[in-house]
Short mmCIF file of C-alpha atoms in Angstrom, two decimals:
data_model
loop_
_atom_site.label_atom_id
_atom_site.label_comp_id
_atom_site.label_asym_id
_atom_site.label_seq_id
_atom_site.Cartn_x
_atom_site.Cartn_y
_atom_site.Cartn_z
CA MET A 1 -19.93 -22.32 27.09
CA SER A 2 -17.52 -22.48 31.09
CA LYS A 3 -16.38 -19.74 32.70
CA GLY A 4 -12.43 -18.57 31.42
CA THR A 5 -13.23 -20.02 27.73
CA SER A 6 -13.20 -17.00 24.64
CA SER A 7 -15.26 -17.85 21.52
CA PRO A 8 -13.04 -18.59 18.55
CA LYS A 9 -12.75 -14.88 16.59
CA ALA A 10 -12.52 -14.54 12.94
CA MET A 11 -11.02 -11.19 10.73
CA ARG A 12 -14.01 -10.32 8.04
CA ASN A 13 -13.86 -7.04 5.80
CA TYR A 14 -16.11 -5.27 5.06
CA ARG A 15 -16.23 -2.92 1.76
CA PHE A 16 -17.69 0.90 1.28
CA ARG A 17 -16.88 3.12 -1.56
CA ILE A 18 -16.16 6.28 -0.76
CA TYR A 19 -16.65 10.04 -1.61
CA PRO A 20 -13.59 12.13 -1.35
CA SER A 21 -13.67 15.71 -2.49
CA ARG A 22 -10.54 17.11 -5.54
CA GLU A 23 -8.93 18.62 -2.61
CA GLN A 24 -9.12 15.19 -0.19
CA GLU A 25 -7.95 13.07 -3.31
CA GLN A 26 -5.06 14.81 -4.09
CA LYS A 27 -3.78 14.75 -0.32
CA LEU A 28 -4.70 11.04 -0.83
CA LEU A 29 -3.38 10.63 -3.74
CA ASP A 30 -0.27 12.79 -2.23
CA TRP A 31 0.15 10.76 1.06
CA ILE A 32 0.10 7.50 -1.57
CA GLU A 33 2.80 8.91 -2.91
CA THR A 34 5.17 9.22 0.07
CA CYS A 35 4.70 5.56 1.52
CA ARG A 36 5.54 4.32 -1.54
CA LYS A 37 9.08 6.52 -1.23
CA ILE A 38 8.91 5.38 2.47
CA PHE A 39 8.58 1.90 0.70
CA ASN A 40 11.79 1.45 -1.59
CA THR A 41 13.50 3.04 0.81
CA ALA A 42 12.30 0.83 3.47
CA ILE A 43 13.56 -1.69 0.58
CA ALA A 44 16.87 -0.22 0.01
CA GLN A 45 18.34 -0.45 3.98
CA ARG A 46 17.13 -3.81 3.98
CA LYS A 47 18.64 -4.31 0.95
CA GLU A 48 22.34 -2.54 1.28
CA SER A 49 22.80 -3.78 5.28
CA TRP A 50 22.51 -7.49 4.12
CA GLU A 51 25.05 -6.48 1.62
CA LYS A 52 27.11 -4.73 3.65
CA GLU A 53 26.74 -5.31 7.40
CA LYS A 54 24.91 -9.57 6.87
CA ARG A 55 22.70 -8.13 8.98
CA SER A 56 18.99 -8.75 8.55
CA LEU A 57 17.88 -4.61 9.40
CA SER A 58 14.45 -4.85 12.15
CA ARG A 59 11.42 -3.13 11.48
CA ARG A 60 12.11 -1.13 15.09
CA GLU A 61 15.55 0.81 13.55
CA GLN A 62 13.42 1.88 10.86
CA GLN A 63 11.06 3.28 12.41
CA VAL A 64 13.38 5.29 14.15
CA TRP A 65 14.72 6.28 11.16
CA LEU A 66 11.57 6.75 9.92
CA LYS A 67 11.07 9.51 12.89
CA GLU A 68 14.49 11.12 12.73
CA ALA A 69 13.75 11.04 8.67
CA LYS A 70 10.43 13.09 9.78
CA LYS A 71 11.97 16.60 11.29
CA GLU A 72 13.96 16.80 7.83
CA ASN A 73 11.15 15.65 5.83
CA GLU A 74 8.46 17.73 4.90
CA TYR A 75 5.74 14.96 3.17
CA PHE A 76 6.86 12.49 5.96
CA ARG A 77 5.72 14.99 7.94
CA GLN A 78 2.34 15.57 6.44
CA VAL A 79 1.45 11.87 6.73
CA HIS A 80 -0.78 9.95 9.64
CA SER A 81 1.82 8.77 12.27
CA GLN A 82 -0.60 5.52 11.94
CA VAL A 83 -0.94 5.19 7.82
CA ALA A 84 3.47 6.41 7.95
CA GLN A 85 4.54 3.47 9.92
CA GLU A 86 2.29 0.89 8.30
CA VAL A 87 4.23 0.82 5.75
CA LEU A 88 7.44 -0.67 7.54
CA PHE A 89 5.28 -3.58 8.77
CA ARG A 90 3.87 -4.57 4.75
CA VAL A 91 8.18 -3.86 4.56
CA GLU A 92 8.45 -6.44 6.95
CA ARG A 93 5.98 -8.86 6.72
CA ALA A 94 6.86 -8.68 2.43
CA PHE A 95 11.44 -9.43 4.16
CA ALA A 96 9.26 -12.23 6.15
CA ALA A 97 7.21 -13.87 3.37
CA PHE A 98 10.71 -13.74 1.13
CA PHE A 99 12.56 -15.78 4.01
CA ARG A 100 9.49 -18.30 4.67
CA ARG A 101 9.79 -19.42 0.63
CA VAL A 102 13.38 -19.75 1.02
CA LYS A 103 12.83 -22.11 3.75
CA ASN A 104 10.68 -23.84 2.72
CA GLY A 105 12.74 -24.15 -0.80
CA GLU A 106 9.88 -22.49 -3.30
CA THR A 107 10.82 -19.78 -5.38
CA PRO A 108 11.49 -16.74 -2.68
CA GLY A 109 10.62 -14.10 -5.32
CA TYR A 110 12.80 -10.64 -3.27
CA PRO A 111 9.99 -8.46 -2.25
CA ARG A 112 10.49 -5.45 -4.68
CA PHE A 113 10.02 -1.56 -4.71
CA LYS A 114 6.79 0.05 -5.77
CA GLY A 115 7.62 2.20 -9.89
CA ARG A 116 4.70 4.92 -9.75
CA GLY A 117 1.21 3.93 -9.53
CA ARG A 118 2.27 0.65 -7.73
CA TYR A 119 1.59 1.53 -4.24
CA LYS A 120 -2.69 1.86 -4.37
CA SER A 121 -3.26 2.21 -0.20
CA LEU A 122 -3.04 3.59 2.82
CA THR A 123 -3.95 2.06 6.08
CA PHE A 124 -5.26 3.46 9.61
CA THR A 125 -4.35 0.80 11.94
CA GLN A 126 -6.52 2.79 14.75
CA PHE A 127 -10.47 2.96 14.75
CA GLY A 128 -12.21 5.27 16.67
CA GLU A 129 -13.62 8.32 18.70
CA GLY A 130 -9.93 9.94 18.24
CA LYS A 131 -7.89 8.22 16.68
CA GLY A 132 -7.08 8.02 13.38
CA ALA A 133 -10.74 7.27 11.96
CA SER A 134 -13.53 6.71 12.78
CA PHE A 135 -17.25 7.88 12.36
CA GLN A 136 -19.08 11.06 12.72
CA ASP A 137 -22.39 12.26 11.41
CA GLY A 138 -22.46 9.41 8.97
CA LYS A 139 -18.96 10.42 7.56
CA LEU A 140 -15.99 8.87 7.73
CA LYS A 141 -14.03 11.00 9.54
CA LEU A 142 -9.77 10.91 8.39
CA SER A 143 -7.53 12.89 10.64
CA LYS A 144 -5.81 15.26 8.73
CA ILE A 145 -7.74 14.25 5.74
CA GLY A 146 -11.31 15.27 6.98
CA LEU A 147 -14.79 14.15 6.79
CA VAL A 148 -15.11 12.15 3.75
CA LYS A 149 -18.46 10.90 2.32
CA ILE A 150 -19.35 7.30 2.62
CA LYS A 151 -21.78 4.18 1.50
CA LEU A 152 -22.72 2.41 3.67
CA HIS A 153 -24.75 0.26 2.09
CA ARG A 154 -24.73 -2.51 5.07
CA GLN A 155 -24.43 -3.05 8.83
CA ILE A 156 -20.68 -3.18 10.73
CA PRO A 157 -21.62 -5.82 12.99
CA SER A 158 -18.87 -5.58 15.61
CA THR A 159 -16.04 -3.18 16.08
CA VAL A 160 -14.09 -1.76 13.54
CA LYS A 161 -9.50 -3.12 14.10
CA THR A 162 -8.18 -1.05 10.76
CA VAL A 163 -9.14 0.05 7.95
CA ILE A 164 -7.80 0.60 4.19
CA ILE A 165 -8.15 3.37 1.56
CA LYS A 166 -7.80 2.25 -1.30
CA ARG A 167 -8.05 3.36 -5.30
CA ASP A 168 -9.00 1.35 -8.08
CA ALA A 169 -7.83 0.46 -10.95
CA VAL A 170 -10.53 3.43 -13.24
CA GLY A 171 -10.15 5.47 -9.76
CA ARG A 172 -12.67 4.67 -7.91
CA TRP A 173 -11.99 4.89 -4.16
CA TRP A 174 -12.71 2.49 -1.37
CA ALA A 175 -12.79 2.40 2.60
CA VAL A 176 -12.52 -1.88 4.03
CA PHE A 177 -12.92 -2.08 6.98
CA ALA A 178 -11.42 -4.77 8.96
CA VAL A 179 -13.68 -5.90 11.92
CA GLU A 180 -13.24 -9.35 14.01
CA ILE A 181 -16.01 -11.06 15.18
CA GLU A 182 -16.93 -14.07 17.44
CA LEU A 183 -18.18 -17.28 14.93
CA SER A 184 -19.80 -18.49 18.23
CA GLN A 185 -22.54 -16.41 17.68
CA GLN A 186 -23.69 -16.82 14.78
CA GLN A 187 -25.90 -19.00 14.49
CA THR A 188 -26.00 -22.96 13.00
CA HIS A 189 -29.18 -25.09 11.20
CA ALA A 190 -29.80 -28.09 10.82
CA GLY A 191 -29.73 -28.63 6.80
CA PRO A 192 -29.17 -31.62 5.06
CA ALA A 193 -25.17 -32.34 3.99
CA ILE A 194 -24.20 -31.91 -0.05
CA GLY A 195 -21.81 -32.54 -1.88
CA LEU A 196 -20.07 -30.31 -4.58
CA ASP A 197 -18.16 -30.46 -8.05
CA ALA A 198 -17.00 -27.59 -9.80
CA GLY A 199 -16.67 -28.14 -13.71
CA LEU A 200 -15.73 -26.22 -16.59
CA GLU A 201 -18.31 -26.78 -18.80
CA LYS A 202 -21.33 -26.10 -15.17
CA PHE A 203 -19.35 -24.15 -12.80
CA ALA A 204 -20.49 -26.79 -10.39
CA ALA A 205 -22.79 -30.30 -9.86
CA LEU A 206 -24.52 -30.84 -6.89
CA SER A 207 -25.25 -34.41 -5.12
CA ASP A 208 -28.51 -34.46 -5.01
CA ASP A 209 -28.42 -33.50 -8.53
CA SER A 210 -29.13 -29.89 -9.24
CA VAL A 211 -26.34 -28.03 -11.39
CA ILE A 212 -25.15 -24.77 -10.46
CA GLU A 213 -24.45 -23.33 -14.50
CA ASN A 214 -20.58 -21.23 -15.20
CA PRO A 215 -21.78 -17.68 -15.91
CA ARG A 216 -18.51 -18.00 -17.57
CA HIS A 217 -18.04 -13.59 -17.33
CA LEU A 218 -14.84 -13.23 -18.82
CA ARG A 219 -15.71 -15.17 -22.19
CA LYS A 220 -18.48 -12.93 -22.45
CA THR A 221 -16.62 -9.95 -22.30
CA GLU A 222 -13.51 -11.61 -23.81
CA GLU A 223 -14.15 -9.49 -27.51
CA ARG A 224 -14.63 -6.22 -26.39
CA LEU A 225 -11.07 -6.95 -24.28
CA LYS A 226 -9.19 -7.53 -27.00
CA ARG A 227 -10.49 -4.55 -28.97
CA ALA A 228 -9.86 -2.45 -25.53
CA GLN A 229 -6.24 -3.87 -25.34
CA ARG A 230 -5.69 -2.86 -29.52
CA GLU A 231 -6.54 0.45 -29.02
CA LEU A 232 -4.54 1.07 -25.99
CA SER A 233 -1.47 -0.33 -27.85
CA ARG A 234 -2.42 2.36 -30.83
CA LYS A 235 -1.70 5.13 -28.60
CA GLU A 236 1.16 7.58 -27.68
CA LYS A 237 2.86 7.29 -24.42
CA GLY A 238 2.07 9.51 -22.02
CA SER A 239 -0.78 10.66 -24.41
CA ARG A 240 -4.26 11.54 -22.99
CA ASN A 241 -5.92 9.19 -25.36
CA ARG A 242 -3.82 6.53 -24.09
CA GLU A 243 -4.34 7.39 -20.55
CA ARG A 244 -8.31 7.38 -21.82
CA ALA A 245 -7.68 4.00 -23.66
CA ARG A 246 -6.19 2.46 -20.76
CA ARG A 247 -9.22 3.56 -18.22
CA LYS A 248 -11.43 2.23 -20.59
CA LEU A 249 -9.67 -1.08 -20.68
CA ALA A 250 -9.48 -0.95 -16.71
CA LYS A 251 -13.08 -0.56 -16.58
CA LEU A 252 -14.16 -3.11 -18.43
CA HIS A 253 -11.78 -5.67 -16.35
CA ALA A 254 -13.14 -3.83 -13.00
CA LYS A 255 -16.77 -4.95 -15.04
CA VAL A 256 -15.62 -8.55 -15.36
CA ARG A 257 -14.74 -8.80 -11.81
CA SER A 258 -17.66 -6.89 -10.52
CA GLN A 259 -20.09 -9.94 -11.64
CA ARG A 260 -18.05 -12.12 -10.65
CA MET A 261 -17.75 -11.63 -7.24
CA ASP A 262 -20.65 -10.78 -7.21
CA PHE A 263 -22.24 -15.17 -8.71
CA LEU A 264 -20.04 -16.56 -6.03
CA HIS A 265 -20.89 -14.41 -3.43
CA LYS A 266 -25.28 -15.38 -3.95
CA GLN A 267 -23.65 -18.88 -4.80
CA SER A 268 -21.62 -19.22 -1.51
CA ARG A 269 -24.13 -17.38 0.88
CA LYS A 270 -26.96 -20.04 -0.68
CA LEU A 271 -25.27 -23.36 0.38
CA VAL A 272 -23.85 -22.46 3.79
CA ASN A 273 -27.42 -21.17 4.80
CA THR A 274 -29.16 -24.08 2.62
CA TYR A 275 -26.86 -27.57 3.83
CA SER A 276 -25.27 -27.73 7.46
CA LEU A 277 -22.76 -29.37 5.86
CA ILE A 278 -20.54 -28.79 2.11
CA ALA A 279 -17.92 -31.71 0.82
CA VAL A 280 -15.95 -30.70 -1.68
CA GLU A 281 -12.76 -31.77 -3.70
CA GLU A 282 -8.73 -30.08 -1.90
CA LEU A 283 -8.25 -28.40 -5.00
CA ASN A 284 -4.26 -27.41 -6.38
CA ILE A 285 -5.20 -24.19 -7.74
CA LYS A 286 -2.30 -23.27 -8.34
CA GLY A 287 -0.72 -26.59 -10.13
CA MET A 288 -4.07 -26.81 -12.46
CA VAL A 289 -3.89 -23.59 -14.63
CA LYS A 290 -0.42 -24.44 -15.52
CA ASN A 291 -2.08 -26.26 -18.23
CA HIS A 292 -2.09 -23.34 -20.85
CA HIS A 293 -5.50 -24.64 -22.39
CA LEU A 294 -7.54 -25.37 -19.39
CA ALA A 295 -5.77 -22.20 -17.78
CA LYS A 296 -8.00 -18.98 -18.89
CA SER A 297 -11.44 -21.24 -18.05
CA ILE A 298 -10.16 -22.66 -14.70
CA SER A 299 -9.36 -18.33 -13.22
CA ASP A 300 -12.24 -16.48 -14.79
CA ALA A 301 -14.97 -19.54 -12.69
CA GLY A 302 -13.16 -18.22 -9.83
CA TRP A 303 -12.90 -21.88 -7.30
CA GLY A 304 -10.60 -20.12 -5.36
CA GLU A 305 -12.04 -17.14 -4.41
CA PHE A 306 -15.37 -20.00 -4.63
CA ILE A 307 -13.90 -21.94 -2.11
CA SER A 308 -12.00 -19.49 0.30
CA MET A 309 -15.98 -17.95 0.39
CA LEU A 310 -17.80 -21.30 1.32
CA GLU A 311 -14.49 -21.80 3.95
CA TYR A 312 -15.15 -18.18 5.80
CA LYS A 313 -19.18 -18.33 5.41
CA ALA A 314 -19.48 -21.43 6.90
CA GLY A 315 -17.07 -20.69 10.34
CA GLU A 316 -19.82 -18.15 10.47
CA ALA A 317 -23.10 -19.95 8.88
CA GLY A 318 -22.57 -22.80 11.02
CA THR A 319 -22.07 -24.85 8.09
CA LYS A 320 -19.09 -27.94 8.45
CA LEU A 321 -16.98 -27.41 5.35
CA VAL A 322 -15.58 -30.19 3.96
CA LYS A 323 -12.57 -30.74 1.85
CA VAL A 324 -12.19 -35.03 0.92
CA ASN A 325 -9.24 -36.18 -1.83
CA PRO A 326 -10.40 -35.37 -5.90
CA SER A 327 -8.86 -38.32 -6.84
CA GLY A 328 -10.64 -40.49 -8.29
CA THR A 329 -13.77 -38.68 -7.89
CA SER A 330 -15.01 -39.06 -11.62
CA GLN A 331 -14.46 -42.91 -12.16
CA GLU A 332 -15.68 -44.16 -9.34
CA CYS A 333 -19.66 -45.82 -8.98
CA SER A 334 -21.13 -43.41 -6.42
CA ARG A 335 -23.11 -46.50 -6.25
CA CYS A 336 -21.51 -49.54 -5.94
CA GLY A 337 -17.87 -48.30 -5.49
CA MET A 338 -16.18 -49.69 -8.96
CA THR A 339 -13.56 -48.17 -10.74
CA VAL A 340 -15.46 -47.12 -15.01
CA PRO A 341 -12.64 -45.71 -16.62
CA LYS A 342 -13.63 -42.31 -18.22
CA GLU A 343 -11.95 -39.93 -21.09
CA LEU A 344 -12.15 -36.38 -20.33
CA SER A 345 -15.01 -35.76 -22.79
CA GLU A 346 -17.07 -38.09 -21.48
CA ARG A 347 -20.22 -36.25 -19.86
CA VAL A 348 -22.43 -39.29 -18.55
CA HIS A 349 -21.24 -41.82 -16.20
CA CYS A 350 -22.44 -45.89 -17.42
CA CYS A 351 -21.52 -48.33 -15.14
CA PRO A 352 -21.37 -51.38 -16.61
CA TYR A 353 -21.87 -53.27 -12.85
CA CYS A 354 -24.95 -51.77 -10.70
CA GLY A 355 -26.13 -50.73 -13.46
CA LEU A 356 -25.83 -46.04 -13.12
CA THR A 357 -26.53 -43.69 -15.28
CA LEU A 358 -25.79 -40.41 -14.48
CA ASP A 359 -24.57 -36.78 -15.18
CA ARG A 360 -20.27 -37.37 -14.69
CA ASP A 361 -20.38 -34.15 -12.00
CA VAL A 362 -23.22 -35.00 -10.59
CA ASN A 363 -22.06 -39.03 -9.54
CA ALA A 364 -18.75 -36.93 -8.17
CA ALA A 365 -20.60 -34.79 -6.20
CA ARG A 366 -21.72 -37.73 -4.83
CA ASN A 367 -18.89 -39.99 -4.32
CA ILE A 368 -17.36 -36.42 -2.75
CA LEU A 369 -20.33 -36.31 -0.24
CA LYS A 370 -19.61 -40.00 0.84
CA ARG A 371 -16.02 -39.47 1.21
CA ALA A 372 -16.72 -36.61 3.36
CA LEU A 373 -19.14 -38.44 6.11
CA ALA A 374 -16.76 -41.13 6.24
CA LEU A 375 -14.23 -38.73 7.18
CA GLU A 376 -16.55 -36.74 10.08
CA ALA A 377 -17.68 -40.90 11.21
CA ALA A 378 -14.24 -41.28 11.96
#
């Protein structure tokens, strides 16, 4: 590498389970509630500023307000300064996204106030000795909270930039470390190229005739989810029985998500470690889920998350990920290139021109690979 050039970098998140004591947990919950109030107040201030003065309030102005508010509000003072200030950055990002959508002609969606239970995380923006968060004696040290037990089940490969403390729907606590990684440090490998066609009957068909079966985690748990939802709807609002029913339903949803994420992580890692080039279709997931007949199956498959995983893992593994136009990949013959129209229910590709007969999705995967190689050669 020539002098003066820097390696490409990317941010990666590493999540670990933490086990705060009862006292620590209560303090974290109090902080989350305080941050929710800061967030809602900041939203209200910006809304009022625009309605009365037709002026957008800046984050710096709100930081001055927060500094003064701490002098009068004891609860604001109890929250670590990094955590409280980061709330204003969230508000700024929410409004920046709103204005971007307005500019692009999309449905804007004005930033919303957070109700109780809708604000779920705290962010320490600096990590290291003498800062808001750090490691000490094999535990996670959080300023004003103390030493929190953490299960470090894998090594963090680089310097931690920030850490987010969050509580999930079933009451478990997690620490999510944001780490900056230099992509050039990752070793490349010389493997074959592969085309991948995502589907519903099969999770994916590969151009080498192999397939990845669809585990259908949500479909397999659907009856249990329906029963749990019915139980929840019958409970009196505000009662302990309702809270127990809510937790039961939340645990089922959390289990489905954990199963899906485990499957997607393992499959994406296997692919990027095996192949030097992976060709996929550039899918419009948002548009596809508007089909109410297929929306649940598409969401259950998790294609969007899978492609995202392939993207960042490919960058680390030295694998090329190439996205191609999906139009006609199932209708075109991968051997002779002729168009062979077929209904969605037809699962076998039979070409009347060259005689090729094979699985419809494998044929599409081969076409996807051909298009990707053509793009790379151009």
